[in-house]
Short mmCIF file of C-alpha atoms and ligand atoms in Angstrom, two decimals:
data_model
loop_
_atom_site.label_atom_id
_atom_site.label_comp_id
_atom_site.label_asym_id
_atom_site.label_seq_id
_atom_site.Cartn_x
_atom_site.Cartn_y
_atom_site.Cartn_z
CA MET X 172 9.54 -22.55 -9.29
CA LYS X 173 6.17 -21.65 -10.50
CA LYS X 174 5.61 -18.05 -10.47
CA ILE X 175 2.49 -16.72 -8.97
CA SER X 176 1.34 -13.23 -9.98
CA ILE X 177 1.08 -10.66 -7.39
CA PHE X 178 -2.59 -10.17 -8.43
CA LYS X 179 -3.29 -13.72 -7.62
CA VAL X 180 -1.78 -13.36 -4.07
CA VAL X 181 -3.63 -10.25 -3.31
CA SER X 182 -7.00 -11.87 -4.53
CA ILE X 183 -6.37 -14.97 -2.41
CA LEU X 184 -5.71 -12.94 0.59
CA MET X 185 -8.85 -10.77 0.00
CA LEU X 186 -10.88 -13.97 -0.37
CA LEU X 187 -9.57 -15.30 2.86
CA ALA X 188 -10.25 -11.99 4.78
CA GLY X 189 -13.69 -12.04 3.01
CA ILE X 190 -14.33 -15.68 4.44
CA ALA X 191 -13.10 -14.77 8.04
CA GLY X 192 -15.16 -11.46 7.97
CA ALA X 193 -18.22 -13.35 6.76
CA ALA X 194 -17.99 -15.78 9.56
CA GLN X 195 -17.67 -12.98 12.03
CA ASP X 196 -20.21 -10.53 10.51
CA LYS X 197 -23.37 -12.73 10.56
CA PRO X 198 -25.96 -10.42 12.14
CA ASN X 199 -27.58 -11.09 15.35
CA ILE X 200 -31.40 -10.85 14.99
CA VAL X 201 -33.68 -9.44 17.84
CA TRP X 202 -37.33 -9.78 16.75
CA ILE X 203 -39.87 -8.20 18.92
CA PHE X 204 -43.51 -9.19 18.32
CA SER X 205 -46.57 -8.03 20.14
CA ASP X 206 -50.22 -9.09 19.96
CA ASP X 207 -52.77 -6.77 18.22
CA HIS X 208 -50.54 -3.66 18.53
CA THR X 209 -51.89 -1.52 15.72
CA ARG X 210 -50.19 1.26 13.69
CA GLN X 211 -52.64 4.01 14.76
CA THR X 212 -51.11 3.77 18.38
CA ILE X 213 -47.32 4.11 17.30
CA GLY X 214 -46.28 7.63 17.15
CA ALA X 215 -43.83 6.91 14.16
CA TYR X 216 -46.92 6.06 11.94
CA GLY X 217 -48.69 9.36 12.56
CA GLY X 218 -52.31 9.57 12.88
CA ARG X 219 -54.66 11.11 15.41
CA LEU X 220 -53.05 9.67 18.59
CA GLN X 221 -49.65 10.84 17.59
CA THR X 222 -49.93 13.84 19.95
CA LEU X 223 -50.13 11.57 22.93
CA ASN X 224 -46.33 10.43 22.27
CA PRO X 225 -47.63 6.82 22.89
CA SER X 226 -44.46 5.08 21.72
CA PRO X 227 -41.07 6.93 22.30
CA ASN X 228 -38.93 3.74 22.03
CA LEU X 229 -40.50 2.56 19.06
CA ASP X 230 -40.20 6.00 17.50
CA ARG X 231 -36.57 5.93 18.42
CA LEU X 232 -36.23 2.58 16.48
CA ALA X 233 -37.86 3.98 13.48
CA SER X 234 -35.78 7.24 13.43
CA GLU X 235 -32.66 5.04 13.69
CA GLY X 236 -34.03 2.57 11.03
CA MET X 237 -36.83 2.00 8.60
CA ARG X 238 -40.57 2.16 9.02
CA PHE X 239 -42.52 -0.02 6.66
CA ASP X 240 -45.90 1.75 5.61
CA ARG X 241 -47.37 -1.09 3.62
CA CYS X 242 -46.94 -4.24 5.70
CA TYR X 243 -49.78 -6.69 5.84
CA VAL X 244 -50.89 -10.04 7.00
CA GLY X 245 -52.31 -12.96 5.17
CA ASN X 246 -54.93 -13.81 7.84
CA SER X 247 -55.62 -11.25 10.49
CA ILE X 248 -55.77 -13.38 13.68
CA CYS X 249 -53.29 -14.50 16.34
CA ALA X 250 -52.32 -18.10 15.92
CA PRO X 251 -52.43 -18.22 12.12
CA ALA X 252 -50.31 -15.20 12.07
CA ARG X 253 -47.67 -16.95 14.28
CA ALA X 254 -47.96 -20.09 12.09
CA THR X 255 -47.13 -17.91 8.82
CA LEU X 256 -44.29 -16.14 10.89
CA LEU X 257 -42.57 -19.46 11.50
CA THR X 258 -43.22 -21.30 8.16
CA GLY X 259 -43.24 -18.38 5.68
CA LYS X 260 -46.43 -19.84 4.24
CA HIS X 261 -49.85 -18.80 3.97
CA SER X 262 -52.69 -20.50 6.36
CA HIS X 263 -53.91 -23.15 3.52
CA LEU X 264 -50.32 -24.48 3.37
CA ASN X 265 -49.02 -24.30 6.83
CA GLY X 266 -52.53 -25.96 8.06
CA LYS X 267 -53.24 -23.37 10.70
CA TYR X 268 -56.50 -21.53 9.34
CA ASP X 269 -57.78 -20.37 12.67
CA ASN X 270 -57.16 -20.11 16.47
CA ARG X 271 -58.81 -23.46 16.94
CA GLY X 272 -57.06 -26.18 14.89
CA PRO X 273 -53.89 -27.83 15.82
CA PHE X 274 -50.39 -26.75 14.46
CA ASN X 275 -48.11 -29.38 13.00
CA HIS X 276 -44.80 -28.55 14.78
CA ASP X 277 -43.03 -31.23 12.48
CA GLN X 278 -43.43 -29.02 9.45
CA GLN X 279 -40.39 -26.81 7.90
CA GLN X 280 -39.98 -23.78 10.13
CA PHE X 281 -37.31 -21.06 9.54
CA GLN X 282 -35.76 -21.29 13.20
CA LYS X 283 -34.84 -25.03 12.32
CA ILE X 284 -32.84 -23.98 9.49
CA LEU X 285 -31.27 -21.14 11.33
CA GLN X 286 -30.22 -23.56 14.12
CA LYS X 287 -28.73 -25.88 11.59
CA ASN X 288 -26.69 -22.91 10.12
CA GLY X 289 -25.03 -21.88 13.40
CA TYR X 290 -27.48 -19.68 14.99
CA GLN X 291 -28.67 -19.79 18.70
CA THR X 292 -32.44 -19.64 18.49
CA VAL X 293 -34.52 -18.32 21.33
CA MET X 294 -38.15 -17.66 21.66
CA VAL X 295 -39.82 -16.30 24.89
CA GLY X 296 -43.58 -15.32 25.13
CA LYS X 297 -46.88 -15.79 23.25
CA ILE X 298 -46.74 -18.17 20.30
CA HIS X 299 -50.30 -19.45 20.71
CA LEU X 300 -49.55 -22.85 19.09
CA SER X 301 -50.06 -25.62 21.37
CA GLY X 302 -47.42 -28.39 21.88
CA GLN X 303 -43.70 -28.37 22.09
CA MET X 304 -41.88 -25.87 19.94
CA GLN X 305 -39.06 -27.32 17.70
CA GLY X 306 -35.82 -25.52 16.45
CA PHE X 307 -35.32 -23.51 19.54
CA ASP X 308 -32.32 -23.78 21.81
CA TYR X 309 -34.36 -22.25 24.52
CA TRP X 310 -37.99 -21.34 24.59
CA GLU X 311 -40.69 -20.62 27.14
CA ALA X 312 -44.18 -19.90 25.82
CA LEU X 313 -47.48 -18.72 27.40
CA PRO X 314 -50.14 -21.30 27.34
CA GLY X 315 -52.53 -20.21 24.75
CA GLN X 316 -53.49 -16.40 25.15
CA GLY X 317 -51.47 -16.41 28.57
CA LYS X 318 -52.28 -13.99 31.45
CA TYR X 319 -51.30 -10.50 32.12
CA TYR X 320 -50.24 -11.16 35.71
CA ASP X 321 -48.55 -13.85 37.32
CA PRO X 322 -48.24 -15.75 34.16
CA ASP X 323 -47.54 -19.51 33.51
CA PHE X 324 -45.08 -20.65 30.86
CA VAL X 325 -44.87 -23.84 29.21
CA THR X 326 -41.19 -25.00 28.71
CA GLU X 327 -39.50 -28.38 27.83
CA GLU X 328 -39.36 -29.30 31.50
CA GLY X 329 -43.21 -28.68 32.19
CA THR X 330 -45.14 -25.61 33.19
CA LYS X 331 -43.43 -22.90 35.41
CA SER X 332 -45.18 -20.05 37.27
CA TYR X 333 -44.02 -16.63 37.82
CA LYS X 334 -44.96 -13.55 39.87
CA GLY X 335 -45.37 -10.08 38.05
CA TYR X 336 -46.57 -8.24 35.06
CA THR X 337 -46.17 -10.57 31.80
CA THR X 338 -44.60 -7.93 29.56
CA ASP X 339 -41.84 -7.41 32.04
CA ILE X 340 -41.20 -11.02 32.79
CA ILE X 341 -40.90 -11.96 29.01
CA THR X 342 -38.39 -9.22 28.61
CA ASP X 343 -36.61 -10.23 31.83
CA LYS X 344 -36.32 -13.68 30.53
CA ALA X 345 -35.06 -12.65 26.97
CA LEU X 346 -32.37 -10.21 28.61
CA ASP X 347 -31.48 -12.85 31.18
CA TRP X 348 -30.68 -15.34 28.33
CA LEU X 349 -28.73 -12.46 26.35
CA GLU X 350 -26.69 -11.41 29.26
CA ASN X 351 -26.06 -14.75 31.12
CA LYS X 352 -26.80 -17.71 28.95
CA ARG X 353 -25.83 -16.98 25.46
CA ASP X 354 -22.79 -18.56 23.69
CA ASP X 355 -20.89 -15.55 22.35
CA SER X 356 -19.04 -17.32 19.80
CA LYS X 357 -22.21 -17.77 17.71
CA PRO X 358 -24.72 -15.40 16.30
CA PHE X 359 -28.32 -15.33 17.63
CA MET X 360 -31.93 -15.07 16.91
CA LEU X 361 -33.89 -13.81 19.84
CA MET X 362 -37.63 -13.59 19.62
CA ILE X 363 -39.26 -11.57 22.37
CA HIS X 364 -43.13 -12.20 21.84
CA HIS X 365 -45.59 -10.20 24.00
CA LYS X 366 -48.98 -10.91 24.98
CA ALA X 367 -49.87 -7.35 25.41
CA PRO X 368 -51.77 -5.40 24.17
CA HIS X 369 -54.40 -8.26 23.43
CA ARG X 370 -57.82 -8.13 24.92
CA ASN X 371 -58.72 -7.49 27.66
CA TRP X 372 -56.12 -4.80 28.07
CA GLN X 373 -54.74 -5.05 31.54
CA PRO X 374 -51.80 -2.69 32.13
CA ALA X 375 -48.91 -2.89 34.55
CA GLU X 376 -49.95 -1.47 38.03
CA ARG X 377 -47.44 1.49 37.49
CA HIS X 378 -49.24 2.55 34.43
CA MET X 379 -52.74 2.50 35.74
CA SER X 380 -53.33 6.22 35.89
CA LYS X 381 -51.44 7.28 32.74
CA TYR X 382 -53.65 9.18 30.47
CA GLU X 383 -56.10 9.64 33.33
CA ASP X 384 -57.10 13.36 32.45
CA ILE X 385 -56.52 13.15 28.74
CA GLU X 386 -59.32 13.23 26.21
CA ILE X 387 -58.23 10.78 23.41
CA PRO X 388 -59.20 11.94 19.97
CA GLU X 389 -61.96 9.96 18.41
CA PRO X 390 -61.93 8.56 14.74
CA ASP X 391 -64.25 10.30 12.27
CA ASN X 392 -66.17 7.03 11.89
CA LEU X 393 -66.70 5.96 15.44
CA PHE X 394 -70.52 5.87 14.65
CA ASP X 395 -70.14 4.29 11.27
CA ASP X 396 -73.49 2.94 9.91
CA TYR X 397 -71.96 0.73 7.25
CA ALA X 398 -74.63 1.97 4.80
CA THR X 399 -72.66 1.11 1.53
CA ARG X 400 -70.90 -2.07 3.05
CA THR X 401 -72.07 -5.82 2.64
CA THR X 402 -73.79 -7.70 5.29
CA ALA X 403 -70.57 -8.81 6.60
CA ALA X 404 -69.57 -5.54 7.90
CA GLN X 405 -73.20 -4.80 9.11
CA LYS X 406 -73.58 -7.88 11.11
CA GLN X 407 -70.23 -8.38 12.85
CA ASP X 408 -70.05 -8.77 16.44
CA MET X 409 -66.97 -6.77 17.33
CA ASN X 410 -68.36 -3.34 17.95
CA ILE X 411 -68.01 -1.04 20.93
CA VAL X 412 -71.63 -0.23 21.12
CA ASN X 413 -72.80 -3.90 21.73
CA THR X 414 -70.00 -6.28 21.83
CA MET X 415 -67.41 -4.71 24.33
CA ARG X 416 -68.15 -6.03 27.80
CA MET X 417 -68.72 -3.68 30.79
CA ASP X 418 -67.03 -6.35 33.04
CA THR X 419 -64.12 -7.93 31.47
CA ASP X 420 -63.15 -5.33 28.84
CA LEU X 421 -64.16 -2.17 30.68
CA LYS X 422 -63.47 -3.60 34.28
CA VAL X 423 -66.65 -2.27 35.62
CA THR X 424 -68.23 -4.34 38.47
CA GLU X 425 -71.70 -4.75 37.14
CA GLY X 426 -72.22 -8.05 35.43
CA GLY X 427 -69.62 -10.07 37.39
CA GLY X 428 -68.25 -12.74 35.08
CA ARG X 429 -64.71 -13.49 34.18
CA ILE X 430 -63.08 -10.84 36.29
CA ASN X 431 -59.49 -11.55 36.63
CA PHE X 432 -58.08 -8.03 37.88
CA ASN X 433 -57.88 -5.95 40.97
CA LEU X 434 -61.04 -3.91 41.15
CA GLU X 435 -59.35 -1.37 43.33
CA HIS X 436 -57.52 0.13 40.27
CA TYR X 437 -60.93 0.63 38.75
CA ALA X 438 -62.72 2.11 41.61
CA ALA X 439 -63.06 5.71 40.18
CA ARG X 440 -64.52 4.08 36.95
CA ASN X 441 -67.01 2.44 38.89
CA ALA X 442 -67.83 5.52 40.90
CA PHE X 443 -68.16 7.77 37.84
CA LEU X 444 -70.59 5.30 35.93
CA ALA X 445 -72.81 4.99 39.27
CA GLU X 446 -73.14 8.81 39.57
CA ASN X 447 -73.56 9.50 35.71
CA LYS X 448 -76.17 7.27 34.07
CA LEU X 449 -74.64 7.36 30.56
CA GLU X 450 -76.50 6.07 27.67
CA GLY X 451 -76.52 6.07 23.76
CA LYS X 452 -73.61 7.93 22.24
CA GLU X 453 -72.50 9.25 25.45
CA LEU X 454 -71.85 5.73 26.79
CA VAL X 455 -70.09 4.80 23.45
CA LYS X 456 -67.96 7.60 23.71
CA TRP X 457 -67.10 6.82 27.56
CA LYS X 458 -66.36 3.08 26.37
CA TYR X 459 -64.13 4.41 23.72
CA GLN X 460 -62.11 6.42 26.11
CA THR X 461 -61.76 3.63 28.61
CA TYR X 462 -60.91 1.13 26.15
CA LEU X 463 -58.15 3.25 24.37
CA LYS X 464 -56.74 4.23 27.65
CA ASP X 465 -56.23 0.68 28.91
CA TYR X 466 -55.00 -0.35 25.56
CA LEU X 467 -52.47 2.44 25.39
CA ARG X 468 -51.32 1.66 28.93
CA CYS X 469 -50.41 -1.74 27.72
CA THR X 470 -48.57 -0.61 24.59
CA TRP X 471 -46.82 1.87 26.94
CA GLY X 472 -45.57 -1.23 28.92
CA VAL X 473 -44.48 -2.98 25.73
CA ASP X 474 -42.79 0.32 24.45
CA GLU X 475 -41.09 0.76 27.83
CA ASN X 476 -39.60 -2.89 27.68
CA ILE X 477 -38.53 -2.28 24.17
CA GLY X 478 -36.41 0.45 25.38
CA ARG X 479 -34.84 -1.87 27.88
CA VAL X 480 -33.93 -4.12 25.23
CA LEU X 481 -32.39 -1.27 23.06
CA ASP X 482 -30.43 -0.11 26.17
CA THR X 483 -29.15 -3.47 26.97
CA LEU X 484 -27.91 -4.13 23.51
CA GLU X 485 -25.93 -0.82 23.53
CA GLU X 486 -24.54 -1.52 26.98
CA MET X 487 -23.43 -4.95 25.81
CA ASP X 488 -21.83 -3.50 22.75
CA LEU X 489 -24.10 -5.72 20.47
CA GLU X 490 -25.85 -2.73 18.78
CA ASP X 491 -23.72 -2.54 15.57
CA ASN X 492 -24.07 -6.08 14.61
CA THR X 493 -27.68 -6.66 15.73
CA ILE X 494 -30.68 -6.08 13.58
CA VAL X 495 -33.77 -5.10 15.72
CA MET X 496 -37.11 -5.86 14.09
CA TYR X 497 -40.58 -4.89 15.60
CA SER X 498 -43.88 -6.19 14.29
CA SER X 499 -47.29 -7.40 15.57
CA ASP X 500 -49.35 -10.38 14.58
CA GLN X 501 -51.84 -7.98 12.94
CA GLY X 502 -53.49 -4.50 13.40
CA PHE X 503 -56.44 -3.69 15.20
CA TYR X 504 -59.37 -1.26 15.44
CA MET X 505 -59.01 1.62 17.78
CA GLY X 506 -62.82 2.60 17.35
CA GLU X 507 -62.56 3.05 13.70
CA HIS X 508 -65.92 1.76 11.97
CA GLY X 509 -67.09 1.57 15.72
CA TRP X 510 -65.04 -1.45 16.33
CA PHE X 511 -62.38 -3.19 18.34
CA ASP X 512 -60.62 -6.46 17.35
CA LYS X 513 -59.34 -7.42 13.94
CA ARG X 514 -60.17 -10.20 11.26
CA PHE X 515 -61.38 -7.93 8.53
CA MET X 516 -59.37 -7.02 5.22
CA TYR X 517 -59.81 -3.49 5.93
CA GLU X 518 -56.67 -1.56 6.31
CA GLU X 519 -56.69 -0.98 10.26
CA SER X 520 -56.59 -4.96 10.72
CA PHE X 521 -55.01 -6.00 7.54
CA SER X 522 -52.05 -3.86 8.10
CA THR X 523 -49.37 -4.42 10.76
CA PRO X 524 -46.60 -2.29 12.11
CA PHE X 525 -43.05 -3.18 10.92
CA ILE X 526 -39.92 -1.17 11.89
CA ALA X 527 -36.36 -2.45 11.51
CA ARG X 528 -32.85 -0.89 12.61
CA TRP X 529 -29.66 -2.24 11.29
CA PRO X 530 -26.58 0.25 11.90
CA GLY X 531 -24.76 0.79 8.79
CA LYS X 532 -27.21 -1.18 6.61
CA ILE X 533 -30.38 0.76 6.90
CA LYS X 534 -30.49 4.36 6.36
CA PRO X 535 -31.53 6.19 9.52
CA GLY X 536 -35.14 7.54 9.30
CA SER X 537 -36.14 5.91 6.21
CA VAL X 538 -39.57 4.83 4.98
CA ASN X 539 -40.56 2.03 2.70
CA SER X 540 -43.89 1.92 0.95
CA ASP X 541 -43.39 -1.38 -0.99
CA LEU X 542 -46.12 -4.25 -0.41
CA VAL X 543 -44.74 -6.32 2.11
CA GLN X 544 -46.70 -9.19 4.08
CA ASN X 545 -45.86 -11.49 7.13
CA ILE X 546 -45.17 -14.56 4.68
CA ASP X 547 -41.78 -12.48 4.00
CA PHE X 548 -40.45 -12.51 7.61
CA ALA X 549 -39.25 -16.18 7.68
CA GLU X 550 -37.32 -15.65 4.40
CA THR X 551 -35.88 -12.42 5.59
CA PHE X 552 -34.38 -13.95 8.68
CA LEU X 553 -32.79 -16.84 6.77
CA ASP X 554 -31.47 -14.31 4.03
CA LEU X 555 -30.09 -12.21 6.84
CA ALA X 556 -28.27 -15.29 8.27
CA GLY X 557 -26.91 -16.23 4.82
CA ALA X 558 -28.89 -19.57 5.25
CA PRO X 559 -30.54 -21.52 2.52
CA ILE X 560 -34.35 -20.67 1.72
CA PRO X 561 -36.57 -23.71 1.01
CA ASP X 562 -38.46 -23.39 -2.34
CA ASP X 563 -41.85 -23.92 -0.65
CA MET X 564 -41.75 -20.65 1.30
CA GLN X 565 -44.12 -18.37 -0.23
CA GLY X 566 -42.78 -14.75 0.61
CA LYS X 567 -39.71 -12.82 -0.40
CA SER X 568 -36.75 -11.62 1.58
CA VAL X 569 -37.10 -7.91 2.29
CA VAL X 570 -33.36 -7.64 2.89
CA PRO X 571 -32.86 -5.81 -0.37
CA LEU X 572 -35.61 -3.33 0.61
CA LEU X 573 -33.86 -2.73 4.06
CA LYS X 574 -30.81 -1.72 2.17
CA GLY X 575 -32.87 0.88 0.07
CA ASP X 576 -32.77 -1.20 -3.01
CA THR X 577 -36.15 -2.69 -4.02
CA PRO X 578 -36.00 -5.17 -6.88
CA LYS X 579 -37.68 -3.95 -9.98
CA ASP X 580 -40.04 -7.15 -10.16
CA TRP X 581 -41.09 -6.66 -6.37
CA ARG X 582 -44.77 -7.61 -6.01
CA LYS X 583 -47.56 -5.35 -7.20
CA SER X 584 -50.51 -7.15 -5.05
CA LEU X 585 -51.17 -9.18 -2.09
CA TYR X 586 -53.49 -12.04 -1.12
CA TYR X 587 -55.50 -12.28 1.92
CA HIS X 588 -57.92 -14.97 3.26
CA TYR X 589 -59.79 -15.13 6.76
CA TYR X 590 -61.38 -18.45 7.78
CA GLU X 591 -62.50 -18.31 11.35
CA TYR X 592 -66.41 -18.66 10.98
CA PRO X 593 -68.83 -19.20 12.70
CA ALA X 594 -66.86 -18.06 15.70
CA VAL X 595 -66.50 -15.31 18.34
CA HIS X 596 -67.00 -11.83 16.83
CA SER X 597 -69.02 -13.21 13.65
CA VAL X 598 -66.57 -11.93 10.99
CA ARG X 599 -67.61 -13.85 7.84
CA ARG X 600 -65.01 -15.85 5.67
CA HIS X 601 -63.51 -13.74 3.01
CA GLU X 602 -60.56 -13.43 0.73
CA GLY X 603 -59.23 -10.79 -1.41
CA VAL X 604 -56.56 -8.89 -3.25
CA THR X 605 -55.10 -5.42 -2.89
CA GLY X 606 -52.57 -3.37 -4.87
CA LYS X 607 -51.26 -0.14 -3.59
CA ARG X 608 -54.32 1.80 -4.61
CA TYR X 609 -57.30 -0.66 -5.20
CA LYS X 610 -58.74 -3.47 -2.94
CA LEU X 611 -61.22 -6.04 -3.76
CA ILE X 612 -62.84 -8.37 -1.17
CA ARG X 613 -64.96 -11.36 -1.81
CA PHE X 614 -67.09 -12.64 1.31
CA TYR X 615 -68.37 -16.21 0.70
CA GLY X 616 -70.84 -18.46 2.41
CA MET X 617 -73.07 -15.53 2.86
CA ASP X 618 -76.93 -15.79 3.24
CA VAL X 619 -77.75 -14.02 -0.02
CA PRO X 620 -78.23 -15.62 -3.49
CA GLY X 621 -75.05 -17.04 -4.89
CA GLY X 622 -73.63 -16.97 -1.36
CA GLU X 623 -71.18 -14.15 -2.28
CA GLU X 624 -70.96 -10.55 -1.54
CA TRP X 625 -68.15 -8.15 -2.95
CA GLU X 626 -66.54 -4.90 -1.87
CA PHE X 627 -64.13 -2.66 -3.83
CA TYR X 628 -62.29 0.36 -2.59
CA ASP X 629 -60.10 3.08 -4.06
CA LEU X 630 -57.71 3.62 -1.18
CA GLU X 631 -56.56 6.93 -2.59
CA LYS X 632 -60.11 8.36 -2.80
CA ASP X 633 -61.55 6.54 0.38
CA PRO X 634 -58.55 5.52 2.67
CA SER X 635 -61.03 4.87 5.45
CA GLU X 636 -63.16 2.50 3.29
CA MET X 637 -66.26 3.84 4.05
CA ASN X 638 -67.80 3.60 0.54
CA ASN X 639 -68.05 0.19 -1.04
CA SER X 640 -67.94 1.03 -4.97
CA TYR X 641 -68.29 -2.52 -6.16
CA ASN X 642 -71.60 -1.50 -7.92
CA ASN X 643 -70.50 1.71 -9.37
CA PRO X 644 -70.29 1.03 -13.21
CA GLU X 645 -67.27 3.38 -13.54
CA ASN X 646 -65.27 0.63 -11.75
CA ALA X 647 -66.38 -2.40 -13.99
CA GLY X 648 -63.03 -2.42 -15.82
CA LYS X 649 -60.76 -2.11 -12.77
CA ILE X 650 -63.07 -4.71 -10.93
CA SER X 651 -62.53 -7.14 -13.71
CA GLU X 652 -58.78 -6.59 -13.71
CA MET X 653 -58.69 -7.24 -9.88
CA LYS X 654 -60.75 -10.46 -10.14
CA ARG X 655 -58.14 -11.70 -12.77
CA GLU X 656 -55.35 -10.92 -10.37
CA LEU X 657 -57.28 -12.70 -7.49
CA ASP X 658 -57.37 -15.75 -9.56
CA ARG X 659 -53.55 -15.37 -10.54
CA LEU X 660 -52.62 -15.01 -6.98
CA LYS X 661 -54.70 -18.05 -5.77
CA GLU X 662 -52.93 -20.11 -8.41
CA TYR X 663 -49.45 -18.68 -7.70
CA TYR X 664 -49.92 -19.38 -3.97
CA LYS X 665 -51.63 -22.86 -4.50
CA VAL X 666 -54.77 -21.80 -2.63
CA ASP X 667 -57.17 -24.84 -2.21
CA GLU X 668 -60.81 -25.16 -1.23
CA PRO X 669 -61.15 -23.76 2.26
CA PRO X 670 -62.00 -26.36 4.99
CA PRO X 671 -65.74 -26.65 5.54
CA GLN X 672 -67.42 -24.17 7.77
CA LYS X 673 -68.18 -26.02 11.02
CA SER X 674 -70.36 -24.75 13.72
CA ARG X 675 -68.64 -23.11 16.67
CA GLY X 676 -66.84 -25.72 18.72
CA1 CA L 175 -53.48 -11.01 17.75
#
């Protein structure tokens, strides 16, 4: 009889135990994604709105997990951000440059790979990519932007209509799947995609009077004059003073138009304006207060529903083997530079929140400051699932970062490119590169000789990006270096000529 060493037996047993363990241990993934939810309005990120305690459940998630302080997007606008989320590719490779063009659903997407690797895949809410979704066992999507109340959902069986507040309904559907429809022999990827707090910021009825008697702190640059910035910053159409609409945005009756909300909720607002003939800076300040309160009421609804998800995971005893991640399609301006909306490569809209909790794997209350981008999400999901990662995805898995172990060769710079011009809000096309400290932006197709305008910022000295120091001779060396880095990134990410600028359709 052949002798088998005791070590060999032990190692075979360990191997078998490891295989069995791996099959059971595949983590579930709950991905909660909102629209235009900016870091300035999340308590865990600090900042001037922190004292309002605007996000207790997200703060809980951050205190039990990891907060990413330098997470950015590749193209700060709704549909392209979702295309990048699913494909792990920048816009020029997934073909979704702006909100208008079609999305090719036949291309590679992470959920198709997860599905092939034994995961149940579910998506409920805003995806902003028209057509039938692929790679999901179950999905229901808001058509386009969707509505805040009584929403329709596109499904594989056609359009369905529901009564109620959309943030609640999206969560209801997700939790109904989790509690009643899931196959509990398989791990799952559950994507809960909120419409809120996208413009025009309509809160749930139960939150209409939250923050009513509070004075919201203003940013220092609410009355920015763009003195040192290029014409791109000067000539945008996304400012509170001129662009923000009294009717649809601020829900004041004058002007009529596209009103789709219950005016009774806004009676006091109308009465106040009728009594106080505000103008100039006083009117801007009132608009700012009104805008922020409506926005924060919407994010309160999102946060409340995140609490429901966290509680349900705990009640179902799923908490330990489920990684919960929260992010948004991009950041937003809460009056900084006098703006609302997004699109620009400045910090408020270029950055996006990213918080992850994974009991036993992520150290509670940890903070990561590595440069992370939305091209990384798809690969992170695949890595968590132990699924193969296609070579043509352009990001990097952040799983090592979650475990507190950033690779030595982690990226030192990020590429950005915004394409939607001419279009609503008139933000000019631009691309750029950022490192942790310096940022270089190139606006192109501009009405100046040569067609280009550049901006350069030292984020340590000028975190609010008020002083474009591109023309300061002291920066010449640094700017040359950043230009070389921009060229290197464009080659690395295979950036093509952008599609021609078409007139607004
Ligand atoms: Ca958005």
